[in-house]
Backbone as CSV, one residue per row, in Angstrom:
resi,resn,N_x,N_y,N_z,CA_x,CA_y,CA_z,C_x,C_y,C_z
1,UNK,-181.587,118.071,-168.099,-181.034,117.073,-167.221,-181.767,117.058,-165.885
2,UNK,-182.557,117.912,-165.483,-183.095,118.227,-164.772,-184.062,117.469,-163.473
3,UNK,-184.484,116.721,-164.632,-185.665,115.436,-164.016,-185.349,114.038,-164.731
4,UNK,-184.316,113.859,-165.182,-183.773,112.567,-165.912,-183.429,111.764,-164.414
5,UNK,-183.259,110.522,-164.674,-183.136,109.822,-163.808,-181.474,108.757,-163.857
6,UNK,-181.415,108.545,-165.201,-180.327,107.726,-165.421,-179.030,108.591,-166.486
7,UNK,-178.303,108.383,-166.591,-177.279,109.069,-167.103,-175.876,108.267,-167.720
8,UNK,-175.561,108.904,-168.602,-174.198,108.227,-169.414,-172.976,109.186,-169.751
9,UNK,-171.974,109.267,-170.128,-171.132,110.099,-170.302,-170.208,109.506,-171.420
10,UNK,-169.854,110.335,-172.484,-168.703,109.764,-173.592,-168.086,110.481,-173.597
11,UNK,-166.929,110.505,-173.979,-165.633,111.181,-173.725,-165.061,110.835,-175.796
12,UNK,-165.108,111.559,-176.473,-164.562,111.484,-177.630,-162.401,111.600,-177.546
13,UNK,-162.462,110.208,-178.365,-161.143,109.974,-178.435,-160.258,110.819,-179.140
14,UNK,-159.164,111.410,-178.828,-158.360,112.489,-179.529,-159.015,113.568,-180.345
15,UNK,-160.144,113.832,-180.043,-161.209,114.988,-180.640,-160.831,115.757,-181.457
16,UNK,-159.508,116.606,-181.719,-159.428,117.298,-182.644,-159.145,116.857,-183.774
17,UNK,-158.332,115.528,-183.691,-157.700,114.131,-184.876,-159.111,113.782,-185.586
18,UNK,-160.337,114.563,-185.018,-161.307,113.652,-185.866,-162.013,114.596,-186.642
19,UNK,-161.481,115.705,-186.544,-162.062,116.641,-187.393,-160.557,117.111,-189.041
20,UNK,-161.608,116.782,-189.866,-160.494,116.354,-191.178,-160.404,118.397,-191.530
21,UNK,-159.569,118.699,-191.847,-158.918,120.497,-192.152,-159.624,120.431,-193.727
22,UNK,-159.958,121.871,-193.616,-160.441,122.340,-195.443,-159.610,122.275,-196.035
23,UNK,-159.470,121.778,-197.345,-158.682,121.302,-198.329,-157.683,122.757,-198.429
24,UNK,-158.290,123.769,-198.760,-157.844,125.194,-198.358,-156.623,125.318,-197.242
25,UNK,-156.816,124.886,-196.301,-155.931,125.240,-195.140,-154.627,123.998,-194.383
26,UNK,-154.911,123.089,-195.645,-153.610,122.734,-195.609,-152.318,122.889,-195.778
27,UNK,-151.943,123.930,-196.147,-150.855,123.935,-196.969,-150.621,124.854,-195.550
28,UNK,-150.936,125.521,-194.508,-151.059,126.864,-193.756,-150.546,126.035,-192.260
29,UNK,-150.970,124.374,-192.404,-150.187,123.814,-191.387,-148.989,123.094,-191.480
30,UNK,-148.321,123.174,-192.401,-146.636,122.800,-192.932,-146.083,123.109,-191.874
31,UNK,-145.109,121.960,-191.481,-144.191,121.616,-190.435,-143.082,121.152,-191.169
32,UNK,-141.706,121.673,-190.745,-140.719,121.382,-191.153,-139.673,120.494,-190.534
33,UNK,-139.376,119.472,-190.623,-138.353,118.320,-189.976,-136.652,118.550,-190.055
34,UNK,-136.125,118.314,-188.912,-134.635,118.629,-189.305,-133.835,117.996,-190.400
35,UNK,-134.417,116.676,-190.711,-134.111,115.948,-192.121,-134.598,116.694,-193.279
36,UNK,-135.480,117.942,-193.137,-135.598,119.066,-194.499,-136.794,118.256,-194.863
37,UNK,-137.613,117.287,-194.199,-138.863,117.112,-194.994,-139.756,117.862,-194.643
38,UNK,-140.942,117.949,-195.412,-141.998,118.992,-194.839,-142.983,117.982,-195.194
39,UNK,-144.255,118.051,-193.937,-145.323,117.655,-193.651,-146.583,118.692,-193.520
40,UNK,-147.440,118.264,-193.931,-148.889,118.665,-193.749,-150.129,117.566,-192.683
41,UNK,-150.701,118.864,-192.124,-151.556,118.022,-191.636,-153.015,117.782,-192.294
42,UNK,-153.601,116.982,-192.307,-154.927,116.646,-192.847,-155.776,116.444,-192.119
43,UNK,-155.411,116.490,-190.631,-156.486,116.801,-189.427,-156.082,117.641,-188.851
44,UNK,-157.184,118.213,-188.060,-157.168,119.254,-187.125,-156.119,119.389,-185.572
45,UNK,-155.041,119.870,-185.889,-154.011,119.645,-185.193,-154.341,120.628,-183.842
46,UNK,-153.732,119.782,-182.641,-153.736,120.735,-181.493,-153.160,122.211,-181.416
47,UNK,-153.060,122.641,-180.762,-152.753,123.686,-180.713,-153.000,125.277,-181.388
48,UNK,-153.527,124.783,-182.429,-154.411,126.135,-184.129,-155.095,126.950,-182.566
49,UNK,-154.946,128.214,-182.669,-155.508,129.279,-181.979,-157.167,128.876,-182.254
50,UNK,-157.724,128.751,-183.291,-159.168,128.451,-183.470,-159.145,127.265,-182.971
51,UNK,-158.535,126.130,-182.676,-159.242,124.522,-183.410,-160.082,124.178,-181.826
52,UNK,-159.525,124.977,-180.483,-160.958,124.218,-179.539,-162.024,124.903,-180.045
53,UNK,-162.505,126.173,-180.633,-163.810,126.828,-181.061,-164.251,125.984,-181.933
54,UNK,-163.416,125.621,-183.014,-163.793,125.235,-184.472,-164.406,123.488,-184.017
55,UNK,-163.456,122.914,-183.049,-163.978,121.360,-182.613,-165.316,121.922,-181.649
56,UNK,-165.213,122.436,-181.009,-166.519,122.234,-180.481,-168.110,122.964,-180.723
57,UNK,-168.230,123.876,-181.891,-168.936,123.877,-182.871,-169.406,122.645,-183.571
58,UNK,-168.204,122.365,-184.072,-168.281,120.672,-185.725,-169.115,120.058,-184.267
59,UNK,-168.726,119.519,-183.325,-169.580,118.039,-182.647,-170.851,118.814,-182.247
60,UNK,-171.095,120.187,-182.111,-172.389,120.743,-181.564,-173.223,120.610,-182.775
61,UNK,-172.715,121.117,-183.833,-173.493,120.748,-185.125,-173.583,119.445,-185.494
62,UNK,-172.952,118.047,-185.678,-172.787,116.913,-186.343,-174.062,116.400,-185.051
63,UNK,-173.983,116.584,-183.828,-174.981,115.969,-182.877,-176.018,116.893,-182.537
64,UNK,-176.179,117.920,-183.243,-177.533,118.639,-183.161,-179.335,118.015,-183.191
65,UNK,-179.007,116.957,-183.796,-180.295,115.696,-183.832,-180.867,115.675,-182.208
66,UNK,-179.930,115.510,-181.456,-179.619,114.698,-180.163,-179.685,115.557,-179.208
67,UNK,-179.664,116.730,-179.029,-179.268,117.503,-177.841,-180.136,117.660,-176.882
68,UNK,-181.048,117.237,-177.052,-182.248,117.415,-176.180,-182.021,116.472,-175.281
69,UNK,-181.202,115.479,-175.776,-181.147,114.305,-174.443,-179.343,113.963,-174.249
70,UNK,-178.749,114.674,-175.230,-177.397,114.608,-175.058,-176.557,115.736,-175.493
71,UNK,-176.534,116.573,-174.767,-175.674,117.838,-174.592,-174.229,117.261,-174.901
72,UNK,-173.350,118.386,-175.544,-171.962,118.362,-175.748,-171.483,119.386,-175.605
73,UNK,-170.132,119.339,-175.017,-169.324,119.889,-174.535,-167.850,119.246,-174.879
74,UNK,-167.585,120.541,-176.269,-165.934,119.783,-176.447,-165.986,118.733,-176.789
75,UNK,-164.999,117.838,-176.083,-165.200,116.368,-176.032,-165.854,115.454,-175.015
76,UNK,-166.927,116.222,-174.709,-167.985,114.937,-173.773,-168.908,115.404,-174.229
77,UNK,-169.484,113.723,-174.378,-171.487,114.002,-174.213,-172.140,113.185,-173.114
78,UNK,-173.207,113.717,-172.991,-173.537,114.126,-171.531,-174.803,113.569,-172.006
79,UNK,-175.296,111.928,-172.047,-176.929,111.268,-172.418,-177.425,111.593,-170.732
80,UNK,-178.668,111.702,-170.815,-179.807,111.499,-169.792,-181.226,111.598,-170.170
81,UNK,-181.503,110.393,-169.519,-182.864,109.964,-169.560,-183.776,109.944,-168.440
82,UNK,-185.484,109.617,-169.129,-185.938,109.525,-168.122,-187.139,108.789,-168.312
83,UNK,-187.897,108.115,-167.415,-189.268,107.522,-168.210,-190.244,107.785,-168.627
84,UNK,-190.720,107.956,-169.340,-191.705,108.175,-170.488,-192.804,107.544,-171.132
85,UNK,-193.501,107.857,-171.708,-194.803,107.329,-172.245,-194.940,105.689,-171.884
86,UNK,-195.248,105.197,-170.672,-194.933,104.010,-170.412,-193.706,103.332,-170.973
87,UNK,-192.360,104.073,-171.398,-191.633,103.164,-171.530,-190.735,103.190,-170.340
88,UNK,-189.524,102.606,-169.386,-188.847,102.844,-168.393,-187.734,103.348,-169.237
89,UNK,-186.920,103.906,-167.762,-185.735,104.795,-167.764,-184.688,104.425,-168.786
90,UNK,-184.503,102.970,-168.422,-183.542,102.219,-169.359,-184.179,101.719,-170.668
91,UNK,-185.497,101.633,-170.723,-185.231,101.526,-172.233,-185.250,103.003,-172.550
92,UNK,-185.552,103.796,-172.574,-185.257,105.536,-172.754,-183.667,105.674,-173.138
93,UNK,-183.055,105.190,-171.965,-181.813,105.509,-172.432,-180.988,104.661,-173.041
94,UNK,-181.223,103.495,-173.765,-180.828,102.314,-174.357,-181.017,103.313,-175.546
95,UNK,-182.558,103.584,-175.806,-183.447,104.169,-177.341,-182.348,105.355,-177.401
96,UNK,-181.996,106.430,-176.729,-181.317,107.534,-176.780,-179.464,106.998,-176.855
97,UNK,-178.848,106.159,-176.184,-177.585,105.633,-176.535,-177.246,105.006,-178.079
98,UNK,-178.507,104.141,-178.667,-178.867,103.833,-180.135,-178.799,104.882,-181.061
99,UNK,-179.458,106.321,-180.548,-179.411,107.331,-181.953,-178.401,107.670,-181.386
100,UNK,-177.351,108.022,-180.541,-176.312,108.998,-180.458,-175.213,107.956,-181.090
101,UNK,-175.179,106.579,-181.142,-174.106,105.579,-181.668,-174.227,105.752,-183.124
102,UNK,-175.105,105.779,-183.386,-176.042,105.785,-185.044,-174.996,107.197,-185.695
103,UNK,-175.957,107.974,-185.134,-175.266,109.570,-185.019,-173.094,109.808,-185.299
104,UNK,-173.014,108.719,-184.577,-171.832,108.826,-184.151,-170.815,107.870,-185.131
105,UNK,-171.704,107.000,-185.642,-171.295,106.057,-186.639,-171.269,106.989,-187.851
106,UNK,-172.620,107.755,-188.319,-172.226,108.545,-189.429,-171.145,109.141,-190.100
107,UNK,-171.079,110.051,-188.718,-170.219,111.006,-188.690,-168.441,110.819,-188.964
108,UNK,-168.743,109.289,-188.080,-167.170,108.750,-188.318,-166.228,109.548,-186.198
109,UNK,-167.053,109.918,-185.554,-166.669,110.136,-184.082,-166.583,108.748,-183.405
110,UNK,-165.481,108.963,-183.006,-164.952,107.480,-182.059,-165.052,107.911,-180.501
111,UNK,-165.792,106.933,-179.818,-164.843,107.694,-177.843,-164.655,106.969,-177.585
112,UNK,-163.284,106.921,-176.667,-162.894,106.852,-175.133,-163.216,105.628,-174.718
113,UNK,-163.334,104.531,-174.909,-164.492,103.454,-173.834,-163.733,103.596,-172.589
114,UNK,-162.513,103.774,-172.114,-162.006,103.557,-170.593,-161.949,104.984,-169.943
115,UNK,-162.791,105.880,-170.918,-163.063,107.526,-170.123,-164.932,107.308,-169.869
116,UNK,-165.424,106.549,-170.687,-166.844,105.974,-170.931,-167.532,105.457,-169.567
117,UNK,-168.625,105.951,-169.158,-169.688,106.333,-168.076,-170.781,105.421,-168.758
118,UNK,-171.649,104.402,-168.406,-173.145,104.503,-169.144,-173.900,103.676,-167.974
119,UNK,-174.822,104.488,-168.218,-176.676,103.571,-166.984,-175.816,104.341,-165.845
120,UNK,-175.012,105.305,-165.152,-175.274,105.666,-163.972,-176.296,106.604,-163.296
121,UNK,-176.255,106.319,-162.155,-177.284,107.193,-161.026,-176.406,108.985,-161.179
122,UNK,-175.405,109.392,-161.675,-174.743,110.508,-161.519,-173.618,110.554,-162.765
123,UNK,-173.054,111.289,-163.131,-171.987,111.260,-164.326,-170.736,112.637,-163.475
124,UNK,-169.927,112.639,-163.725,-169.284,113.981,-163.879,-168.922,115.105,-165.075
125,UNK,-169.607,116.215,-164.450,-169.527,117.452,-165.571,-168.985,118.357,-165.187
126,UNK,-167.832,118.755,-165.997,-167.137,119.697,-165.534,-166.777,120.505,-164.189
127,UNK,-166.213,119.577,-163.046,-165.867,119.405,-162.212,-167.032,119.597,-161.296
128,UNK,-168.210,118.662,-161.491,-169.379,118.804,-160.772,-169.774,117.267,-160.869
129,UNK,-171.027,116.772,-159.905,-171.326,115.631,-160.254,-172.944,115.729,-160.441
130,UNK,-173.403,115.072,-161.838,-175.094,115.834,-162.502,-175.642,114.295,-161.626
131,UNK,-176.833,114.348,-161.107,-177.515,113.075,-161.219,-179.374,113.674,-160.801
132,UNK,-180.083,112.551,-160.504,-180.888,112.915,-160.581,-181.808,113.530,-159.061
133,UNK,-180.610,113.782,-158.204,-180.594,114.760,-157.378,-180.023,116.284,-157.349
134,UNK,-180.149,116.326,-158.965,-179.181,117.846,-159.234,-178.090,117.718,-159.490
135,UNK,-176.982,118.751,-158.947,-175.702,118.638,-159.238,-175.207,119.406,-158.172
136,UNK,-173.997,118.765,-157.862,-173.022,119.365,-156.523,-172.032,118.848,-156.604
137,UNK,-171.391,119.857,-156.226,-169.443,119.730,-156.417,-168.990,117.773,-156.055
138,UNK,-168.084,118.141,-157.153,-167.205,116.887,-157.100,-166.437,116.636,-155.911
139,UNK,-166.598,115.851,-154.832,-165.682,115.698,-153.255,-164.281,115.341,-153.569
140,UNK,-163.500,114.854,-154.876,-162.520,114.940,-155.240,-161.651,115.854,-155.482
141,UNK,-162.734,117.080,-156.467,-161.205,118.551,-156.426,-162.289,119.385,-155.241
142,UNK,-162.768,119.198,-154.602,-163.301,119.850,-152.753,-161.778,119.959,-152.098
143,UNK,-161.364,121.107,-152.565,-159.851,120.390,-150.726,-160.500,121.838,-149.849
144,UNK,-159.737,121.522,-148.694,-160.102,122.518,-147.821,-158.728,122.726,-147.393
145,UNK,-158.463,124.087,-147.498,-157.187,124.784,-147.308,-157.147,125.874,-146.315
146,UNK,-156.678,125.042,-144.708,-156.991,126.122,-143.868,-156.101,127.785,-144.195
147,UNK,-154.993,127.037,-144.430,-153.574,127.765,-144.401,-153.336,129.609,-145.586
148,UNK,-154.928,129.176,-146.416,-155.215,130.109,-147.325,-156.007,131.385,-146.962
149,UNK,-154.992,132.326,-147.077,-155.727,133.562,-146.125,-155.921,134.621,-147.778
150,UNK,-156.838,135.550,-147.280,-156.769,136.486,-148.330,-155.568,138.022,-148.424
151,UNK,-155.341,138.307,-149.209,-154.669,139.679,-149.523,-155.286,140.875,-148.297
152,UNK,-154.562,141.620,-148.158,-154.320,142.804,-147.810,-155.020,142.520,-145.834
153,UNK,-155.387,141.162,-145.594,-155.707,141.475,-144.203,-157.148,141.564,-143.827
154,UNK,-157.699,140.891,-144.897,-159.032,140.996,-145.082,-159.564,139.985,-144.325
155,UNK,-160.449,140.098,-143.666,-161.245,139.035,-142.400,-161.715,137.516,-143.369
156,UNK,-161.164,136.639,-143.156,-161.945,135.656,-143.748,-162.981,134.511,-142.664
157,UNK,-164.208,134.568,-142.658,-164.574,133.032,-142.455,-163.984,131.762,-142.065
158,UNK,-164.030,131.403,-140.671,-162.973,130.202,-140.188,-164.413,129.219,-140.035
159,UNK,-163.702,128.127,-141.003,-164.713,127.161,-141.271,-165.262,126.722,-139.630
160,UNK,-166.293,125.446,-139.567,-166.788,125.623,-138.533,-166.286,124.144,-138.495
């Protein structure tokens, strides 16, 4: 991301709903209803002690093609481009938004369009903002808390 210039961000819709459970390990998520019915799930339900490891493996592997220009994390991917062999930034990242849709069509992964970022100068990553001046804290979760002193009496730093 380093020297990219333009940037996009996807946000995958209900992420764990899109990963379908081994035929095997259905029977292991049975839920019982006060009407005495019992249900199974056939997707990857929130909460499974594994299922954020197990989801964010499946999209690291299913978009492994891609990572060179679109990193994932969980449920975001993170496109950036840059210009290249005489082609510009935006067609770079048009050409790179095409295989990750492609990619994404395969697979059967849906995102987000109103969590959806694309062609900006900066994106947000994990409470940071990437662009092609680096990355530096998000001025949104920045608070400044005079009133926060440390334990035991310890000298702190009074902002300037």
């Amino acid at each position: 991301m380093a020297l990219s210039t333009i940037f996009s961000a996807l946000d995958l819709r209900d992420g764990f709903y899109q990963i379908l459970m081994r035929e095997s390990d259905i029977p292991l998520t049975v839920v019982s209803t006060p009407s005495g019915m019992l249900w199974e799930w056939l997707v990857m339900p929130q909460g499974l002690k594994n299922a954020p490891a197990t989801f964010n493996r499946c999209v690291a592997h299913l978009l492994r093609s891609v990572r060179d220009f679109a990193p994932s994390y969980f449920d975001g991917v993170f496109i950036h481009s840059r210009a290249v062999d005489g082609k510009s930034e935006v067609e770079m990242h048009k050409e790179h938004l095409r295989r990750l849709f492609a990619l994404m069509r395969k697979h059967k992964l849906y995102a987000n369009l109103k969590k959806c970022i694309f062609g900006a100068s900066e994106i947000p990553v994990l409470g940071c903002l990437v662009g092609k001046n680096g990355v530096r804290p998000d001025p949104g979760k920045v608070v400044s808390r005079p009133e926060i002193r440390p334990a035991a009496g310890l000298p702190w730093p009074e902002p300037d």
